[in-house]
PDB file of C-alpha atoms in Angstrom:
ATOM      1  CA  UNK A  27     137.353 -49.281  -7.220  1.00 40.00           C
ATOM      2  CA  UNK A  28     137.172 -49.177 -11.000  1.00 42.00           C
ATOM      3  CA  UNK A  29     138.351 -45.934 -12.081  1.00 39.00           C
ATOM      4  CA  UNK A  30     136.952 -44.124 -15.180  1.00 33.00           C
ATOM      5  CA  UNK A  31     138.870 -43.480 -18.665  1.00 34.00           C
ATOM      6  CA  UNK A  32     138.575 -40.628 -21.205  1.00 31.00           C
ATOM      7  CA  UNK A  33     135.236 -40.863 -23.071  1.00 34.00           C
ATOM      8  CA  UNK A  34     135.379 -42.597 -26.251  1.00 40.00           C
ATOM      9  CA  UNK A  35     134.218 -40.020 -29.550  1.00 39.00           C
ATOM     10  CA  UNK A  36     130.989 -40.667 -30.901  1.00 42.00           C
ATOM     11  CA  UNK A  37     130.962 -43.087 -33.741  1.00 44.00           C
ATOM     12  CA  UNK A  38     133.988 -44.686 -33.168  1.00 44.00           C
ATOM     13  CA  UNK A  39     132.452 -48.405 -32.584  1.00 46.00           C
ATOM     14  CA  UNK A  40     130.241 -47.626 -36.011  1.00 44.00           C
ATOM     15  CA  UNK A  41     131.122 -50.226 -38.403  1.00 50.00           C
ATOM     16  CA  UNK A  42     132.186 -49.217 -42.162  1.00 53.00           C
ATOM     17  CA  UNK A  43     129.318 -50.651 -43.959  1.00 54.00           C
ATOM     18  CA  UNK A  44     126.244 -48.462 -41.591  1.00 52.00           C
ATOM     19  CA  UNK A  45     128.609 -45.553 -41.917  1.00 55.00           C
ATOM     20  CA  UNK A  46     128.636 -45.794 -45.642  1.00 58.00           C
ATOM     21  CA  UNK A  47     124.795 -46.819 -45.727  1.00 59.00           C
ATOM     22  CA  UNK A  48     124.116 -43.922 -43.965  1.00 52.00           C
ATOM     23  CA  UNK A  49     126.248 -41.168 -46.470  1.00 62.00           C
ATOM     24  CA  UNK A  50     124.334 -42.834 -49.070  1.00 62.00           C
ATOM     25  CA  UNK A  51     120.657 -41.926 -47.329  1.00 61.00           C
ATOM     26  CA  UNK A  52     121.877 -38.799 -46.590  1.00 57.00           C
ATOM     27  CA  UNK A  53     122.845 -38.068 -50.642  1.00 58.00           C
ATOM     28  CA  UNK A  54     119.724 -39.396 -51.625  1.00 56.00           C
ATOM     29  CA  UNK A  55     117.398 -37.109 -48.953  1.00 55.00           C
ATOM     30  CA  UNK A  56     119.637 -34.336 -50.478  1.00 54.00           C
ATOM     31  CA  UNK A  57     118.453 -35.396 -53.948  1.00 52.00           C
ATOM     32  CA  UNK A  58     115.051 -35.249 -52.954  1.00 47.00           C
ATOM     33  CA  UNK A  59     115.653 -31.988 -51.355  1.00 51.00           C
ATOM     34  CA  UNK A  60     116.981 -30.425 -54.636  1.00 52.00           C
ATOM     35  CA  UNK A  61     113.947 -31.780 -56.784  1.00 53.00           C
ATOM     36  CA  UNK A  62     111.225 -30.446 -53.710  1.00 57.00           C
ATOM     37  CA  UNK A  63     112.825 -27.213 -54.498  1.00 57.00           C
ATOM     38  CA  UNK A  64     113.068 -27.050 -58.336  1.00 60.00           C
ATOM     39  CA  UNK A  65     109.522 -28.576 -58.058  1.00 69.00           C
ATOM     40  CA  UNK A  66     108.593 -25.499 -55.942  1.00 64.00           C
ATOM     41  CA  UNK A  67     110.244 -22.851 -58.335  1.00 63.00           C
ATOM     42  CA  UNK A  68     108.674 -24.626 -61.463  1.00 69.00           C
ATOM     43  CA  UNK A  69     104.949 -24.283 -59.699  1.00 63.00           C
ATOM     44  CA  UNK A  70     105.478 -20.954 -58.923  1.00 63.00           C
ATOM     45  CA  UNK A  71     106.270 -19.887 -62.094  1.00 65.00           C
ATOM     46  CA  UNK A  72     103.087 -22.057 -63.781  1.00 68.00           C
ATOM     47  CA  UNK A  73     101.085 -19.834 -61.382  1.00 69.00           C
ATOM     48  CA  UNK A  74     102.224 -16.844 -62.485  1.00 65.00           C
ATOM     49  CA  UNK A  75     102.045 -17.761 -65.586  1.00 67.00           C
ATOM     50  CA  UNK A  76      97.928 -19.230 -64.963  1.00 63.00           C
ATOM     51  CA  UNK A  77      97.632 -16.306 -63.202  1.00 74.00           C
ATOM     52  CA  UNK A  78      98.330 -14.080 -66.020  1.00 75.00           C
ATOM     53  CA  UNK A  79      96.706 -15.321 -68.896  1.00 81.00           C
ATOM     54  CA  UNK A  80      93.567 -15.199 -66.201  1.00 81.00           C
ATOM     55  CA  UNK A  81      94.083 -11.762 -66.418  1.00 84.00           C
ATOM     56  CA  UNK A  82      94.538 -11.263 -70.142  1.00 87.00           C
ATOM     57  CA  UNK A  83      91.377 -13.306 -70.639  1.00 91.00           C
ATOM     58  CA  UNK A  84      89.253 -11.257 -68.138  1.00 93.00           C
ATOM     59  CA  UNK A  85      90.918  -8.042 -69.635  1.00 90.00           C
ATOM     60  CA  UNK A  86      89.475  -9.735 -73.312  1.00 92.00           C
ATOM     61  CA  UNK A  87      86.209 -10.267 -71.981  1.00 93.00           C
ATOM     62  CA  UNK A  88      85.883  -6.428 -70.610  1.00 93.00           C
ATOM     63  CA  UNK A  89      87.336  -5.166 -73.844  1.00 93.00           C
ATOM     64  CA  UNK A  90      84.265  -6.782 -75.733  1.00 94.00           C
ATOM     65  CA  UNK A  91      81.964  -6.016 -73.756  1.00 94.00           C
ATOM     66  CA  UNK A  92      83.280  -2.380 -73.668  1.00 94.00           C
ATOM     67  CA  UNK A  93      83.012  -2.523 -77.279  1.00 94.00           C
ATOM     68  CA  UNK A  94      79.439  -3.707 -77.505  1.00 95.00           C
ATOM     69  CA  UNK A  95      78.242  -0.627 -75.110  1.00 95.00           C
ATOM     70  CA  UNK A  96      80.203   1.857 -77.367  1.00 94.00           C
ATOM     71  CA  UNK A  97      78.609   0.467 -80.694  1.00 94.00           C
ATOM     72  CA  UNK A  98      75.309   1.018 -78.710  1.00 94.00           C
ATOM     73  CA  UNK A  99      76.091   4.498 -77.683  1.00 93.00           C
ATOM     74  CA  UNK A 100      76.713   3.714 -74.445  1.00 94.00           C
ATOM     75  CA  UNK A 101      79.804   5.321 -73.953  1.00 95.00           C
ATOM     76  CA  UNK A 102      80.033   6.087 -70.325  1.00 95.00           C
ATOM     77  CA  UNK A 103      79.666   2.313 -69.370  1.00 95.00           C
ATOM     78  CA  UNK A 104      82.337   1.493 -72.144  1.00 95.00           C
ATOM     79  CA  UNK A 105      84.852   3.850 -70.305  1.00 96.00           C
ATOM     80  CA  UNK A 106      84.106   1.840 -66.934  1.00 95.00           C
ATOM     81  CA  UNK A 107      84.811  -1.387 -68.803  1.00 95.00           C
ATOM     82  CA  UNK A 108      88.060  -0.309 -70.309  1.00 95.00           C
ATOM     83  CA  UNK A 109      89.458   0.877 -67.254  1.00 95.00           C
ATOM     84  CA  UNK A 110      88.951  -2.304 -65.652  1.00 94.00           C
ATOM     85  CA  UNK A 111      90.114  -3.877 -68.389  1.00 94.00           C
ATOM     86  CA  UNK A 112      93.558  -1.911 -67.985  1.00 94.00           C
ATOM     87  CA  UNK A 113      93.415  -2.415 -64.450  1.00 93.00           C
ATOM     88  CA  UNK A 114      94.120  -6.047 -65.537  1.00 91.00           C
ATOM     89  CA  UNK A 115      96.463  -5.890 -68.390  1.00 92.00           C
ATOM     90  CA  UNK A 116      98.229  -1.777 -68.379  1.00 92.00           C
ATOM     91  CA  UNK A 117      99.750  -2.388 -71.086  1.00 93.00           C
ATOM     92  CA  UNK A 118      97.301  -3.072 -73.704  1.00 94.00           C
ATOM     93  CA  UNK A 119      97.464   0.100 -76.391  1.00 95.00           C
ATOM     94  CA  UNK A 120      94.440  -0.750 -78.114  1.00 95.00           C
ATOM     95  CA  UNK A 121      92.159  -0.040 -74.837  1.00 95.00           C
ATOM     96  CA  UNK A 122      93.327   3.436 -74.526  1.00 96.00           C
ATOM     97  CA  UNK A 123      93.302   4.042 -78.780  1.00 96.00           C
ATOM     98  CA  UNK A 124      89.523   2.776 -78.379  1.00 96.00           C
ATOM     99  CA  UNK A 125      88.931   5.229 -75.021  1.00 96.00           C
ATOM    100  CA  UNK A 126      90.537   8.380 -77.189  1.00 96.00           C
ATOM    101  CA  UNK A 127      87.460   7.723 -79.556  1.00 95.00           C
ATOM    102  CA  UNK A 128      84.934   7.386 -77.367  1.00 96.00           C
ATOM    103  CA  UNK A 129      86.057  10.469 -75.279  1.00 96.00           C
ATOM    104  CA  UNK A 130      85.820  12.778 -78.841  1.00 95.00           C
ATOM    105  CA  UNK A 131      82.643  10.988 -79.321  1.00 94.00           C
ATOM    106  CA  UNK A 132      81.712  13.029 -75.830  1.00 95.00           C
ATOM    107  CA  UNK A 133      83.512  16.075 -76.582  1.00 94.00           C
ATOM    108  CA  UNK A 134      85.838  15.931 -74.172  1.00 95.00           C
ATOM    109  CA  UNK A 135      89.196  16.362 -75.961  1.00 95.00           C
ATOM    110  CA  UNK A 136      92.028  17.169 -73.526  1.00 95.00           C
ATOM    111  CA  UNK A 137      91.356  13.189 -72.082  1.00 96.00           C
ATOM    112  CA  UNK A 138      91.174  12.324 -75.415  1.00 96.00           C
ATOM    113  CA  UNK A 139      94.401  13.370 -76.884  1.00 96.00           C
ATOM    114  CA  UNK A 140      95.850  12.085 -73.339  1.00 96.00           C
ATOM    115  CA  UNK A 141      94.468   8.355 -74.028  1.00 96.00           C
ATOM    116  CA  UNK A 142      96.077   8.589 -77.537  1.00 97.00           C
ATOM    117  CA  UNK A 143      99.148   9.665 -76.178  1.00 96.00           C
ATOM    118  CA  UNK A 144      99.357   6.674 -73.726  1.00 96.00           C
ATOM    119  CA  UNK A 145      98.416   4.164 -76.937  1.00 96.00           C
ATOM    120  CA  UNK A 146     101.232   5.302 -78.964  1.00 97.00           C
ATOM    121  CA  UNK A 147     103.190   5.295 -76.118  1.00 96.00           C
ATOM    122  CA  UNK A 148     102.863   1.421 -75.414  1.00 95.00           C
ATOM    123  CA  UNK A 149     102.902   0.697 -79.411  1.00 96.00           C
ATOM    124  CA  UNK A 150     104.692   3.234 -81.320  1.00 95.00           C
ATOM    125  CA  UNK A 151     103.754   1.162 -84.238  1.00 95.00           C
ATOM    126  CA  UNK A 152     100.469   1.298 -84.240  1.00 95.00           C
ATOM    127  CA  UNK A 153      99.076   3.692 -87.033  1.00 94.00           C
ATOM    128  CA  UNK A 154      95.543   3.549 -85.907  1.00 94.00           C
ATOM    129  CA  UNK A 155      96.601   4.748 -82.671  1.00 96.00           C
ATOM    130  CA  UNK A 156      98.363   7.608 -84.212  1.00 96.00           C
ATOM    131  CA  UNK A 157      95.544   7.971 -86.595  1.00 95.00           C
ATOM    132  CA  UNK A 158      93.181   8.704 -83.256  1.00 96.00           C
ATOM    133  CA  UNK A 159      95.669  11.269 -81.976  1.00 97.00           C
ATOM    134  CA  UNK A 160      95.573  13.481 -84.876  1.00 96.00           C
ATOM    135  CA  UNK A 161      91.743  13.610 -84.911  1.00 95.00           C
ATOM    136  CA  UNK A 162      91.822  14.284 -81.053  1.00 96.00           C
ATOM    137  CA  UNK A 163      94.930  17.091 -81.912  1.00 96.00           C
ATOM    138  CA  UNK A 164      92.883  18.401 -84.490  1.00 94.00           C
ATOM    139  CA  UNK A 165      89.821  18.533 -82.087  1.00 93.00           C
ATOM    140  CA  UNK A 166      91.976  21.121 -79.907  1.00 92.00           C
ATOM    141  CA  UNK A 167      93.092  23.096 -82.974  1.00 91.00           C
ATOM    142  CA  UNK A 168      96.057  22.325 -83.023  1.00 93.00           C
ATOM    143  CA  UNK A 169      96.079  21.587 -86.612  1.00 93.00           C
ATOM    144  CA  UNK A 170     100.275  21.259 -87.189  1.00 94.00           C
ATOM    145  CA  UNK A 171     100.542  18.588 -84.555  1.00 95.00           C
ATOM    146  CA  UNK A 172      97.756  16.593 -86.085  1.00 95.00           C
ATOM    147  CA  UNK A 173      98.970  16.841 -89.683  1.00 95.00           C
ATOM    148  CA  UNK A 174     102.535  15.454 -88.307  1.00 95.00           C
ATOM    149  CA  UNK A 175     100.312  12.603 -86.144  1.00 96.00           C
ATOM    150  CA  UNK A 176      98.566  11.552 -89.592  1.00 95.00           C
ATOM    151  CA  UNK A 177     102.173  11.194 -91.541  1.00 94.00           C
ATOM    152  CA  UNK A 178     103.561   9.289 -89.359  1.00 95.00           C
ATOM    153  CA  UNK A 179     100.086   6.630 -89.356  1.00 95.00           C
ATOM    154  CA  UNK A 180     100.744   7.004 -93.590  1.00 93.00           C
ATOM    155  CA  UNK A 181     104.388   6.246 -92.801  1.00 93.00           C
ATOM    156  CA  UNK A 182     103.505   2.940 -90.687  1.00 94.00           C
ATOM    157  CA  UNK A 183     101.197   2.278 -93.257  1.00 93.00           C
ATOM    158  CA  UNK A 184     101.245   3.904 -96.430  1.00 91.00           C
ATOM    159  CA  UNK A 185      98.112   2.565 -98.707  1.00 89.00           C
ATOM    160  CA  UNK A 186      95.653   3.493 -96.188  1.00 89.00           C
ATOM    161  CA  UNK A 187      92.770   5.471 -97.689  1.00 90.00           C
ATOM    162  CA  UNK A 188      91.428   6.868 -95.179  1.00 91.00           C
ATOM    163  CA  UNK A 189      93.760   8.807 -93.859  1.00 91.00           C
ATOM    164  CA  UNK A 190      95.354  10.493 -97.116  1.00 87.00           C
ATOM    165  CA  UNK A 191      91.916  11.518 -98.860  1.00 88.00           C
ATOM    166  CA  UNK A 192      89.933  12.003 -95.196  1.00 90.00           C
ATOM    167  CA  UNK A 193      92.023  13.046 -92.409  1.00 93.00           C
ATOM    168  CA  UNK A 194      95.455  14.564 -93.849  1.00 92.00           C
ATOM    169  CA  UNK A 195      93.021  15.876 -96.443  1.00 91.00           C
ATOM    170  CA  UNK A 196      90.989  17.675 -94.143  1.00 92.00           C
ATOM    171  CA  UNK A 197      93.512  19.014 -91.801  1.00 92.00           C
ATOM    172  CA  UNK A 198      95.719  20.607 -94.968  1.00 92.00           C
ATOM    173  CA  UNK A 199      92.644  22.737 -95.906  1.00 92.00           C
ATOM    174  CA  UNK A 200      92.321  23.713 -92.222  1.00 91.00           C
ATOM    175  CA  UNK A 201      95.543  25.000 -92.002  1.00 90.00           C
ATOM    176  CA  UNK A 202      95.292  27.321 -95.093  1.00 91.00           C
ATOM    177  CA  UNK A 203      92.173  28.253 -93.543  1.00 90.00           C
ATOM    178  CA  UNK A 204      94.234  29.258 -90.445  1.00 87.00           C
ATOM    179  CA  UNK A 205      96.950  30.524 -92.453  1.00 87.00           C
ATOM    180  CA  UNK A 206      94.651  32.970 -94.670  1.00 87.00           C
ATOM    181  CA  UNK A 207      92.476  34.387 -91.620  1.00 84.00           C
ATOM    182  CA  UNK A 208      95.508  35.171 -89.753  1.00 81.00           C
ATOM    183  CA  UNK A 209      96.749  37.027 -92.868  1.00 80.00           C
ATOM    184  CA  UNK A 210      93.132  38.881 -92.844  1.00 76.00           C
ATOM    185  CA  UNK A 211      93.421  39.655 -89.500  1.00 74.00           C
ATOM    186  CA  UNK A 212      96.805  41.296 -89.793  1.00 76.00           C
ATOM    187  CA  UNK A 213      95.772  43.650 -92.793  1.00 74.00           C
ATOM    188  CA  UNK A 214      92.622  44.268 -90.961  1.00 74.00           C
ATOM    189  CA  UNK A 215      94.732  45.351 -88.061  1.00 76.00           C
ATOM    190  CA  UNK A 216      97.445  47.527 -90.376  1.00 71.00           C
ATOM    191  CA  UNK A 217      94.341  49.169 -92.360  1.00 72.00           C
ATOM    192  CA  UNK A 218      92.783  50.378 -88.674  1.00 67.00           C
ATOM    193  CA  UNK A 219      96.355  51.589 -88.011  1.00 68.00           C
ATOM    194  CA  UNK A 220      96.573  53.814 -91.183  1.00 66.00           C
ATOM    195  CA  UNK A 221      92.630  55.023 -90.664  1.00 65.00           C
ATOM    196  CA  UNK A 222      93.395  56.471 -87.018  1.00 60.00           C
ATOM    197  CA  UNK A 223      96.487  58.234 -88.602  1.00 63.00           C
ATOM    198  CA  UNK A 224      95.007  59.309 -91.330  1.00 60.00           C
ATOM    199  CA  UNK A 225      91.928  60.724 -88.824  1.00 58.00           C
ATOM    200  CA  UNK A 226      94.252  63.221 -87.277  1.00 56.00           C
ATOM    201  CA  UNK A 227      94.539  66.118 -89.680  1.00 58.00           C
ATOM    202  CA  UNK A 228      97.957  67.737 -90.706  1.00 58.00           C
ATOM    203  CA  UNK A 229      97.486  71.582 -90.171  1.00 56.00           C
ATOM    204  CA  UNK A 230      99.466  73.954 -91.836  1.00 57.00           C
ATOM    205  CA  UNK A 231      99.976  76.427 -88.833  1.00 55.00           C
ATOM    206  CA  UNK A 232     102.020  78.893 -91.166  1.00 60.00           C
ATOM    207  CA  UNK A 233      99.199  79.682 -93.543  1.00 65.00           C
ATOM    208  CA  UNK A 234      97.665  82.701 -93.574  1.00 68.00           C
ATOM    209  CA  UNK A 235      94.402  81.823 -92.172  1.00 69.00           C
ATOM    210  CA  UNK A 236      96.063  80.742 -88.788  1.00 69.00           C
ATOM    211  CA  UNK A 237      98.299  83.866 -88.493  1.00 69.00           C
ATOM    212  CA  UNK A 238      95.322  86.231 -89.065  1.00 74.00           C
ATOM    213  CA  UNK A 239      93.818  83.932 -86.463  1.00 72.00           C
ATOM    214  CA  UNK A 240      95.821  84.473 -84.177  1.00 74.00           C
ATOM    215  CA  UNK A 241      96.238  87.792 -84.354  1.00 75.00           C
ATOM    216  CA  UNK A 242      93.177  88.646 -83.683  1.00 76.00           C
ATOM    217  CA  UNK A 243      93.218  86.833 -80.899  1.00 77.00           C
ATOM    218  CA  UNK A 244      95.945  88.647 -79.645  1.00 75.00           C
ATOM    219  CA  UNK A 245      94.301  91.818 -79.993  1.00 75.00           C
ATOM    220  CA  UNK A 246      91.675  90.832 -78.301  1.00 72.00           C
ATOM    221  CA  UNK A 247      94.232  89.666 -75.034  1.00 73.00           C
ATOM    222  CA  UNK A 248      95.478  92.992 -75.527  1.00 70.00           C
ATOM    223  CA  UNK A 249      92.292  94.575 -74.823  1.00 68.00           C
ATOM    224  CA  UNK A 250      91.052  92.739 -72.508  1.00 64.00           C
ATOM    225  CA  UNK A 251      94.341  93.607 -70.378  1.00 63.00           C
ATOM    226  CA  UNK A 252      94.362  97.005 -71.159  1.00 60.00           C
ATOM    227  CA  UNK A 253      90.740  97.619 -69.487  1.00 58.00           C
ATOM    228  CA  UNK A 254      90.801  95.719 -65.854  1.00 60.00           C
ATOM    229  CA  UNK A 255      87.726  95.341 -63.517  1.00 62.00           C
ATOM    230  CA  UNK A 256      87.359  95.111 -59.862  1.00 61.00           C
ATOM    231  CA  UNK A 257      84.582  94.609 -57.793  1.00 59.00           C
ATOM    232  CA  UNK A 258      84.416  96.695 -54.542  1.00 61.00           C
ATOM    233  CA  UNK A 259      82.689  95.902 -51.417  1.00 58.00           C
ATOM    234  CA  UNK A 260      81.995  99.557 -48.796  1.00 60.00           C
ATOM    235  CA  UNK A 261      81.420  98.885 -45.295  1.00 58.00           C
ATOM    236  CA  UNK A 262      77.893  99.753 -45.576  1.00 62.00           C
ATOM    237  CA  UNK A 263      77.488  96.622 -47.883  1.00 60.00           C
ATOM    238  CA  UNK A 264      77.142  98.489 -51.376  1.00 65.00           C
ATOM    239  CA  UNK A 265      78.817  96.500 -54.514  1.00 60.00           C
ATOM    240  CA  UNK A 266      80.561  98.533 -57.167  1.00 64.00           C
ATOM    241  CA  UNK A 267      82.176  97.738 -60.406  1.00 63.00           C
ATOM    242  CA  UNK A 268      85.315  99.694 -60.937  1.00 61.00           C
ATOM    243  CA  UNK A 269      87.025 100.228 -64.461  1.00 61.00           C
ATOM    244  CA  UNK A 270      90.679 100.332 -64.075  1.00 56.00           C
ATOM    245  CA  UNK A 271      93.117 101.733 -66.340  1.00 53.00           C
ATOM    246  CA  UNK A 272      96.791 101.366 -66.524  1.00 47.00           C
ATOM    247  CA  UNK A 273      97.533 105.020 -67.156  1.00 49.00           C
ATOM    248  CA  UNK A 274      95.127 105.652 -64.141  1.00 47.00           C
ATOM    249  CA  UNK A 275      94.351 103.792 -61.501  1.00 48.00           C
ATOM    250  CA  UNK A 276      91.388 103.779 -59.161  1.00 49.00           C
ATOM    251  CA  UNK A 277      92.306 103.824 -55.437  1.00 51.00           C
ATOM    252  CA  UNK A 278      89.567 103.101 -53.207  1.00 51.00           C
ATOM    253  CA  UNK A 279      89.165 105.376 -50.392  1.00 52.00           C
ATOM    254  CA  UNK A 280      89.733 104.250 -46.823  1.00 48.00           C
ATOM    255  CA  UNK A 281      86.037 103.265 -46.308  1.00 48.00           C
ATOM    256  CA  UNK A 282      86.644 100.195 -48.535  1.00 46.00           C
ATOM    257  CA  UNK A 283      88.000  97.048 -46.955  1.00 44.00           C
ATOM    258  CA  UNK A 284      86.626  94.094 -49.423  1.00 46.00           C
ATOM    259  CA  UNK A 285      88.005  94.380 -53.125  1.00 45.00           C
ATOM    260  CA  UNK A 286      87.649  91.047 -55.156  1.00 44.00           C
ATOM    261  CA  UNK A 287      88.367  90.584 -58.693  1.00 43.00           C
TER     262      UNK A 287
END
């Protein structure tokens, strides 16, 4: 009966030669492995990158056409083109500069000044973007923050025309403007003080007119005291007027039961 051994390990009759053939397969599969993932990692990021410049160009192509409806006065279908357009590419400073001027164009400031806030935001360099937020500040009044807005477009770019004889120009002359009304309005305010105190008059109440006024008023208390009245009601209904003097005194009789003064 042919009894049974330990079991052999696996690979131990392989010869030398497969065994090396086959660590030289396996290096080469890994090879391959490495360049199917570079490969993938290198397509990925050509997508991205197609992907993107598909946006940029669509974002171009709203932008224009944006444009076009703005120069035709068609500025509520520009808006919707421009905020597709930043839908696409967020970014992109010179979408919201352009939206700031076609929201003054409808009078609606407070989005303005917001939209040329978010340009300079995404370009701080941009001096036509700060250029659009002073005239949207200076829509609103607020004539300081718009002159600073301005200096800092000359500072970006100093021989511009238009803003030093046009903008800056015009909101300097507003602000001495504001400066000299508020300066009216304070006099004007000061004057209306002095006229109600000068309305009140300043009596002299120790002249002599005033103390022989009111003396004779006083005499005429005194009088008037001296000589009392009382009106008497009998019990058979009859009304009588009754002079009373201090020195002597009218007492009713016991008839009386009403007196009234």
């Amino acid at each position: 009966m042919a009894s049974f051994g330990w079991k052999r390990k696996i690979g131990e009759k392989v010869s030398k030669a497969t065994s090396q053939q086959f660590e030289a397969e396996a290096a080469d599969d890994k090879d391959l492995g490495d360049d199917d993932g570079a490969n993938w990692v290198l397509a990925a990021k050509r997508r991205k990158e197609v992907l993107l410049e598909d946006c940029v160009r669509k974002s171009k192509e709203l932008k224009d056409e944006g444009a076009n409806l703005a120069e035709n006065m068609r500025y509520r279908e520009a808006l919707v083109k421009w905020d597709e357009a930043l839908q696409l590419t967020p970014e992109d400073a010179t979408l919201y500069e352009m939206k700031s001027q076609v929201l003054m164009s409808l009078h609606e400031m407070f989005p303005a000044v917001h939209a040329a806030e978010m340009a300079v935001q995404r370009n701080p360099r941009s001096w036509d973007a700060w250029q659009t937020l002073g005239r949207a500040q200076l829509g609103l009044g607020e004539i300081a923050l718009a002159i600073r807005s301005f200096q800092v477009s000359l500072h970006i770019f100093p021989m511009n025309p238009e803003v030093w004889k046009e903008d800056l120009s015009w909101a300097r002359k507003l602000q001495v403007q504001q400066k000299a009304t508020r300066t009216e309005s304070v006099q004007a305010l000061a004057k209306g003080e002095e006229l109600v105190q000068e309305s009140i008059p300043d009596y002299d109440f120790e002249s002599d007119e005033i103390v022989a006024v009111c003396a004779a008023i006083a005499e005429k208390e005194k009088a008037l005291s001296a000589a009392k009245t009382m009106v008497i009601v009998s019990a058979s209904g009859t009304v009588e007027t009754v002079t009373e003097q201090d020195n002597c005194p009218a007492t009713p009789d016991e008839t009386l039961f009403i007196r009234a003064r």
